[in-house]
PDB file of C-alpha atoms in Angstrom:
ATOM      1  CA  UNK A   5       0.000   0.000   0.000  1.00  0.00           C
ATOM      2  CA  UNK A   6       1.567   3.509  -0.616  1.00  0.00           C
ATOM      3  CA  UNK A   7       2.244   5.896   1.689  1.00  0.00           C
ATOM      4  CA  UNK A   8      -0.386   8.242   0.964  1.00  0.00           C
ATOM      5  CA  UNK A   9      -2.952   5.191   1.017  1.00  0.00           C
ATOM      6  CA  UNK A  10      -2.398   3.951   4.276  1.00  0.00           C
ATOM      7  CA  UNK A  11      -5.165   3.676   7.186  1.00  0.00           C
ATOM      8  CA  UNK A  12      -2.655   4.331   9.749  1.00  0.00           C
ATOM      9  CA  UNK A  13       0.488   6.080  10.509  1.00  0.00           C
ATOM     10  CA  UNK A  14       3.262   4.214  10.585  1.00  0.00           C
ATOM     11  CA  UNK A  15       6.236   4.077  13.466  1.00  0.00           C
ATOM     12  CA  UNK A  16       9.498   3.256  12.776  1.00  0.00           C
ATOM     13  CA  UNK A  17      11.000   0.458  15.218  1.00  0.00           C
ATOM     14  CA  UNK A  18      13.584  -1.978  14.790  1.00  0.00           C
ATOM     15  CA  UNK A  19      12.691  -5.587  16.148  1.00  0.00           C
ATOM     16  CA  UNK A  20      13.934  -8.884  15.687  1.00  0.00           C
ATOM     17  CA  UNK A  21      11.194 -11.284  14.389  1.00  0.00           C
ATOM     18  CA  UNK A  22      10.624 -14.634  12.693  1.00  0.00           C
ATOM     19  CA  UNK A  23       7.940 -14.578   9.600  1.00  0.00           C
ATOM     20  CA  UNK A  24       6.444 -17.978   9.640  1.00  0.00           C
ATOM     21  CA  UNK A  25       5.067 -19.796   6.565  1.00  0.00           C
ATOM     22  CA  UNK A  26       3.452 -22.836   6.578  1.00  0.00           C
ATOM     23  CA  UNK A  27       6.655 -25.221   7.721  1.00  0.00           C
ATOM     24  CA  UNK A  28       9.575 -22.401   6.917  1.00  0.00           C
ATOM     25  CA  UNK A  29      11.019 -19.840   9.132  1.00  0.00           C
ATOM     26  CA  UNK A  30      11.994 -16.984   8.145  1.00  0.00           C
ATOM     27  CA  UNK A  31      14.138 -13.969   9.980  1.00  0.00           C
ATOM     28  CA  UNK A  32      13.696 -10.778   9.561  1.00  0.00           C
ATOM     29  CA  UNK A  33      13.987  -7.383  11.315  1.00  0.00           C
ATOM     30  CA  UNK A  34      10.716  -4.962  11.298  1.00  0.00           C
ATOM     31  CA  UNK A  35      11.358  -1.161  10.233  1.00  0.00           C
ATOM     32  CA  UNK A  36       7.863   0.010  10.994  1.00  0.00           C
ATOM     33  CA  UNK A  37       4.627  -0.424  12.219  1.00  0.00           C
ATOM     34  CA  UNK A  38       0.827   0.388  12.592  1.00  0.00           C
ATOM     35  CA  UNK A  39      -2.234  -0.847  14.264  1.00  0.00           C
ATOM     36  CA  UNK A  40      -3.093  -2.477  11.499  1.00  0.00           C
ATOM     37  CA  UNK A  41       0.495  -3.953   9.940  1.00  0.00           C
ATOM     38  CA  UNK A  42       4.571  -4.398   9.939  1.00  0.00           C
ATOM     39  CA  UNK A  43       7.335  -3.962   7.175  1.00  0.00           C
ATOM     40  CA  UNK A  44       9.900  -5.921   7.609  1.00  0.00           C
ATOM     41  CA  UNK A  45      13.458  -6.056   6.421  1.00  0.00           C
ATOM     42  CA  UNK A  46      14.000  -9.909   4.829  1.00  0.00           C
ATOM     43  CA  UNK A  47      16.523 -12.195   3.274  1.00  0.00           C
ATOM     44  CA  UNK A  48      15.846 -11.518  -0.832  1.00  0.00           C
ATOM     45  CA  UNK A  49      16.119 -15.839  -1.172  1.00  0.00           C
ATOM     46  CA  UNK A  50      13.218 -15.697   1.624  1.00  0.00           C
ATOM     47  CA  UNK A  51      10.528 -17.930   0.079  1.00  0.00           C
ATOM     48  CA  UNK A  52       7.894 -15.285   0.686  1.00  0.00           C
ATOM     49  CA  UNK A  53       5.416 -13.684  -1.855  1.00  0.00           C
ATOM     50  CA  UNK A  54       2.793 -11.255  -2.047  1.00  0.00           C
ATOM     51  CA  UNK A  55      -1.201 -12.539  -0.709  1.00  0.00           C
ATOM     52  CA  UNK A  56       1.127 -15.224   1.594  1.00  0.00           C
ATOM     53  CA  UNK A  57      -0.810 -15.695   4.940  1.00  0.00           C
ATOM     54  CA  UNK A  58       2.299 -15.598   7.485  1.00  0.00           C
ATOM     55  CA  UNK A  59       2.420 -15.565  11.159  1.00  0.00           C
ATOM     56  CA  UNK A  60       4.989 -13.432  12.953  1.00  0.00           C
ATOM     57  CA  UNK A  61       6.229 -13.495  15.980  1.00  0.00           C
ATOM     58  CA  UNK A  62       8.665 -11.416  18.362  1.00  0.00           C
ATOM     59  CA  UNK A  63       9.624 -11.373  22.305  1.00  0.00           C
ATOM     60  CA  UNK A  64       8.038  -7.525  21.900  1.00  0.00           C
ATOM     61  CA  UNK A  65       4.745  -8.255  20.247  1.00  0.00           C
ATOM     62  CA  UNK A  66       3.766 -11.988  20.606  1.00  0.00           C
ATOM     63  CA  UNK A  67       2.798 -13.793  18.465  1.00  0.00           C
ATOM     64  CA  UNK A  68       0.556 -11.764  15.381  1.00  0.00           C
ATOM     65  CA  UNK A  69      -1.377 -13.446  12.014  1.00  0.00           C
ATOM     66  CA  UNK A  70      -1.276 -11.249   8.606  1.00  0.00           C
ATOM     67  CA  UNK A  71      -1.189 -11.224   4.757  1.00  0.00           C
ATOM     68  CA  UNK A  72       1.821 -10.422   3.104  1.00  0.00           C
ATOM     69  CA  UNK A  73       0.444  -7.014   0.704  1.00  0.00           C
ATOM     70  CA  UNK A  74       3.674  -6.444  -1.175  1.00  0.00           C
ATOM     71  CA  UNK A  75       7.252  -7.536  -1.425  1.00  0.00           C
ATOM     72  CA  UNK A  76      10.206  -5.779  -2.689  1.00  0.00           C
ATOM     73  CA  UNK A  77      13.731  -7.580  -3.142  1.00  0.00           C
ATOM     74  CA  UNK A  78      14.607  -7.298   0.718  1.00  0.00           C
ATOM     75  CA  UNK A  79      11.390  -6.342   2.504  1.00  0.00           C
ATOM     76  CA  UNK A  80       7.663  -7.291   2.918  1.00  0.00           C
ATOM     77  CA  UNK A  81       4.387  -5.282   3.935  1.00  0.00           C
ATOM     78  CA  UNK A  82       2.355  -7.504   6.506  1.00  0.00           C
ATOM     79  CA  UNK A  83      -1.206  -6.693   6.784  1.00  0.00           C
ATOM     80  CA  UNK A  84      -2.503  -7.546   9.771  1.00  0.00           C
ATOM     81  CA  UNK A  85      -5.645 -10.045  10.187  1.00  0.00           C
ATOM     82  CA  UNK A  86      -8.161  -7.693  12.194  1.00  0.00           C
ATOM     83  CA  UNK A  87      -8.621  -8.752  15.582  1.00  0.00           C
ATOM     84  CA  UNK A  88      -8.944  -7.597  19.454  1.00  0.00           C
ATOM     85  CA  UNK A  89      -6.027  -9.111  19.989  1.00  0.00           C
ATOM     86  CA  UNK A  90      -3.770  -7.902  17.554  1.00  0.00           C
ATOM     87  CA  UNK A  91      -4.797  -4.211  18.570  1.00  0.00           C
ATOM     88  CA  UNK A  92      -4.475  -5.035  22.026  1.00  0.00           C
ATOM     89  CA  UNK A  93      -0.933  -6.386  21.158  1.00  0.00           C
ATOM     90  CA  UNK A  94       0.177  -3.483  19.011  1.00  0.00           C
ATOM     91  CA  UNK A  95      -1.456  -0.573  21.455  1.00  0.00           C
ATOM     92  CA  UNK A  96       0.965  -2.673  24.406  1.00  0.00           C
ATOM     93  CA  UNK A  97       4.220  -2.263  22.364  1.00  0.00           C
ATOM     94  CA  UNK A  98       2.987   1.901  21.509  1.00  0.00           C
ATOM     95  CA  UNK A  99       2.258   2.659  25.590  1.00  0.00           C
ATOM     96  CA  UNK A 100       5.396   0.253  26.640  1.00  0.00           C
ATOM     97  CA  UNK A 101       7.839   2.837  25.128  1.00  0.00           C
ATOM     98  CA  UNK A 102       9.859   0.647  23.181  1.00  0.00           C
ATOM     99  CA  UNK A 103       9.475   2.919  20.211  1.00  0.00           C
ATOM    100  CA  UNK A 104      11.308   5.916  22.016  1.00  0.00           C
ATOM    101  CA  UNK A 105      14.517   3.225  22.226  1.00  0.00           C
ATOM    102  CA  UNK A 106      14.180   1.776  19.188  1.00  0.00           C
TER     103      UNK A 106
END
């Protein structure tokens, strides 16, 4: 989704995460994030593709369920699957602070 498009603003962060699909893990490193999704920084030989359902996970956010919505070379844009719990998760991380030492 472009920049001008999105439903949220974005916040830029950087943490460590796995991108999970079906069997293969994946590691990554997220850039940014919203309410309602992640980019993250990925290995270009990641076997990872645009309208993949993927779950994510990281120490700071859990465990979280999404749709990849693009891919470039070295990154993917995860939306997230719309739930109480994935705002509760992502409205944690934004009061915990984590941002400011990111």
């Amino acid at each position: 989704m472009l920049p001008g498009k999105r439903r949220e603003p974005r916040r830029r962060c950087e943490i460590d995460v796995e991108v999970r699909h079906g069997e293969r893990v994946h590691r990554g490193r997220a850039f940014d994030l919203s309410r309602t999704g992640i980019s993250i920084r990925i290995s270009a030989y990641a076997s990872l593709n645009k309208g993949d359902e993927v779950d994510i996970h990281s120490p700071e956010l859990g465990w979280l369920q999404g749709r990849i919505v693009w891919r470039s070379p070295q990154r993917i844009g995860v939306m997230f699957k719309n739930s109480t719990n994935t705002t509760a998760k992502v409205e944690s991380f934004f009061r915990s602070g984590a941002l400011a030492r990111a």
